Amino acid sequence: MSDNDGKKTLGLRGGARPGNVKQSFSHGRTKNVVVETKRKRVVVPKPGAGKPGGGATPSGDPSRRPAGISDAEMARRMKALQAAKAREVEEAAAREAAEKAREEERARRRAEQEAKEREQREAEERARAKAEEEDRKRKEAEIAAQRAAAPAAPAEPKAAAPRSPANKPAPAATPRKNDREREQRGNRGKGRDDNRRSGKLTLGQATGGEGNRHRSMAAMKRKQERARQKAMGGTVEREKVIRDVQLPEAITVSELANRMAERVADVVKSLMNMGMMVTQNQTIDADTAELIIEEFGHKVTRVSDSDVEDVIKEVEDDDKDLKSRPPVITIMGHVDHGKTSLLDAIRDARVVAGEAGGITQHIGAYQVTTDSGTTLSFLDTPGHAAFTSMRSRGAQVTDIVVLVVAADDAVMPQTVEAINHAKAAGVPMIVAINKVDKPGANPDKVRTDLLQHEVIVEKMSGEVQDVEVSAITGQGLGELLEAIALQSEILELKANPNRAAQGAVIEAQLDVGRGPVATVLVQNGTLRQGDIFVVGEQYGKVRALINDKGERVKEAGPSVPVEVLGLNGTPEAGDVLNVTETEAQAREIAEYREQAAKDKRAAAGAATTLEQLMQKAKEDENVNELPILMKADVQGSAEAIVQAMEKIGNDEVRVRVLHSGVGAITETDVGLAEASGAPILGFNVRANASARNTANQKGVEIRYYSVIYDLVDDVKAAASGLLSAEIREKFIGYAEIREVFKVTGVGKVAGCLVTEGVARRSAGVRLLRDNVVIHEGTLKTLKRFKDEVAEVQSGQECGMAFENYDDIRAGDVIEIFEREEVTRTLD
């Protein structure tokens, strides 16, 4: 507290009282208070006096000490405080020293970088000066050579060099000085980082380029040409090159300029002068492009998109280049008549064992060498009715048809179909009457049945060879091969092996490890490994050729069937393979064919008028569709199954194949099936793990088949389920109205006599008056005497009342009938 004199006194703990304050004295600004206690005399500093500059320290100040702390503890704490302050001072000094060292290191690095940049600039200047000196010497040498070659050429007067006041030539600025000034101007305003990056020496800077750009070879040639023309005494106009420009139906402006070898800006300017505001990426029509081409002085050659196929047009072979080739024999006939077994016996193989159900479902291509050394190429086509198109393709690429007919079964529908294919292809036929070893065999009946289809064999005084064979015992196989060899000699089959290959795709599939694989029968030329080809809408390069024995071969000549690897996609069975010179040609042809096929499909399914759109929508409403997705192992099977699906249905129900392809069932197929609510049918293929999991999660049904009979039957049964049930009426009785009564609460009741059949309460009724139906409905009541009954037999009397109808008369006839639903099936 303060006393009256303004002097501060301090109240102390431990019983100090105001009366104990003896005196106060001051040292400078700080006033100390002297306090007398019973034990000792203490000088108490003023608060703040222990701070730096404040005078005494608080180390022995009992007034600042917390209660319960001894002098020793207080001294220990003060010593720890002083040690902490000393450490802070040391750390601050260490930080200052480290910062100073870092600053010195930065300054040293900066000096090293500046020295390095200076050295690089000097190296650039030296390289630039050296290049300029070499360029100057080279130009002087060229000029001297040109003057020596043309001494009569007038030389240009040289411009007088500027002179100094002392009539001496003014010293030209050195290249190094000009470069240094240019660099200083370019670097003005840039940061230190840009200067560091500019120290890198590039090829463009070393050769005199600026901004990392240097002159192209064409620019250097133009510069040399201008220098030569200047040295010769004048400029010579370059002669314009007249070009033949191929002009399609539509072309972009930039492509037109490229074909004319003109600047795009000049072409755009010419179009703008014609009133067309276009850019280089816009498409113009052929007539406008023709005007532009003529304006620039070039010649126009009109072409169409189909002209891209001109590179694979068939070339007529010279007779002297033709050489004999093996015949291609196609085995045809009905199911289970022994076609494949007969071929197995010829080539000593087992093919049927690998086919599901014991029937051939693919086209097999094999080569067989007979005992006499003759090479024969065989095509084994399936006999099932669904593979009509596959048999048709087999007949188109064949030279001889071997028609196999079972001696115990005679001529069947597929046999007749094979005969029609052979006649349509115009190829000779050999009839092989198989299974003659069976007890019920009757070859003469087969010959007689063939007469109905205009096939007259030699034993019936005809021209068609016939051979009785047995695939089990081997009977007649030698005679069959002799007949084939004789027929091939008559045909004189020849081809030119020294030309670009051409062949037909017998079968195609998507192999998991090898990708798209096509079985190709080479018809002309020689197909070699590395050839670039186009086949249908696909193209590729031959990576490998594999023969029918699974061996890799380097080339395949005429009539040789091989598997071709290296396609970019799976072709259609029956597509023609052509070898091209470049990959660009093959790609262009494939793209054109793909676009043409897409346009054709769009045109076939598109409606062009409003009436057609309305009619199509009305038809779709009345027709129930069964959507399916189908994946097969080979292209031929997929195509045959799709054709079989198209035949299923009638005016009410049809099967719609949303997607068909070859290869395993993938997750994409499952997604499409889920979106369309369609099942997935796999023919000799399976779904991968991810597709199976997705199908289980989304509830998509996947069915696997290995025999085409089962697949077609299941789809037909499923489509039959979409047919509306047929309602049939069954007449069960007639009753004649004898009298009409009025009953209270019921209305008019007819007293009837059942004349025929039976009258049932649950059946439907019609009221006939003069054999004309005037009402159709149900019965409200059926009574016999006073009891309600379920039915009344013929010859008995009953009472009937109609539901909601009272116009009944005596003499009317009541017709009683029942309706039943009959499940319909597709034929």
PDB file of C-alpha atoms in Angstrom, residues 626-628 645 648 653 655 679-682 701-722 826:
ATOM      1  CA  LEU A 626     -38.148 -64.112 -78.446  1.00  0.00           C
ATOM      2  CA  PRO A 627     -34.755 -62.360 -78.213  1.00  0.00           C
ATOM      3  CA  ILE A 628     -31.649 -64.544 -77.933  1.00  0.00           C
ATOM      4  CA  MET A 645     -33.491 -69.237 -85.951  1.00  0.00           C
ATOM      5  CA  ILE A 648     -38.674 -70.406 -86.500  1.00  0.00           C
ATOM      6  CA  VAL A 653     -44.170 -65.173 -82.851  1.00  0.00           C
ATOM      7  CA  VAL A 655     -37.146 -65.385 -82.902  1.00  0.00           C
ATOM      8  CA  PRO A 679     -31.000 -65.855 -72.794  1.00  0.00           C
ATOM      9  CA  ILE A 680     -27.514 -66.708 -74.060  1.00  0.00           C
ATOM     10  CA  LEU A 681     -27.039 -69.845 -76.136  1.00  0.00           C
ATOM     11  CA  GLY A 682     -23.517 -71.231 -76.398  1.00  0.00           C
ATOM     12  CA  GLU A 701     -29.699 -67.648 -68.268  1.00  0.00           C
ATOM     13  CA  ILE A 702     -26.825 -69.317 -70.158  1.00  0.00           C
ATOM     14  CA  ARG A 703     -27.434 -72.591 -71.975  1.00  0.00           C
ATOM     15  CA  TYR A 704     -24.766 -74.748 -73.578  1.00  0.00           C
ATOM     16  CA  TYR A 705     -25.299 -77.003 -76.587  1.00  0.00           C
ATOM     17  CA  SER A 706     -23.092 -79.328 -78.590  1.00  0.00           C
ATOM     18  CA  VAL A 707     -25.685 -80.685 -81.049  1.00  0.00           C
ATOM     19  CA  ILE A 708     -27.671 -78.356 -83.246  1.00  0.00           C
ATOM     20  CA  TYR A 709     -30.826 -80.518 -83.024  1.00  0.00           C
ATOM     21  CA  ASP A 710     -31.167 -79.786 -79.300  1.00  0.00           C
ATOM     22  CA  LEU A 711     -30.595 -76.054 -79.736  1.00  0.00           C
ATOM     23  CA  VAL A 712     -33.221 -75.676 -82.458  1.00  0.00           C
ATOM     24  CA  ASP A 713     -35.771 -77.781 -80.542  1.00  0.00           C
ATOM     25  CA  ASP A 714     -35.316 -75.794 -77.315  1.00  0.00           C
ATOM     26  CA  VAL A 715     -35.674 -72.450 -79.069  1.00  0.00           C
ATOM     27  CA  LYS A 716     -38.736 -73.691 -80.914  1.00  0.00           C
ATOM     28  CA  ALA A 717     -40.299 -74.822 -77.626  1.00  0.00           C
ATOM     29  CA  ALA A 718     -39.525 -71.486 -75.988  1.00  0.00           C
ATOM     30  CA  ALA A 719     -41.029 -69.589 -78.921  1.00  0.00           C
ATOM     31  CA  SER A 720     -44.131 -71.791 -78.741  1.00  0.00           C
ATOM     32  CA  GLY A 721     -44.649 -70.560 -75.191  1.00  0.00           C
ATOM     33  CA  LEU A 722     -45.203 -67.047 -76.568  1.00  0.00           C
ATOM     34  CA  LEU A 826     -44.710 -74.094 -83.842  1.00  0.00           C
TER      35      LEU A 826
END
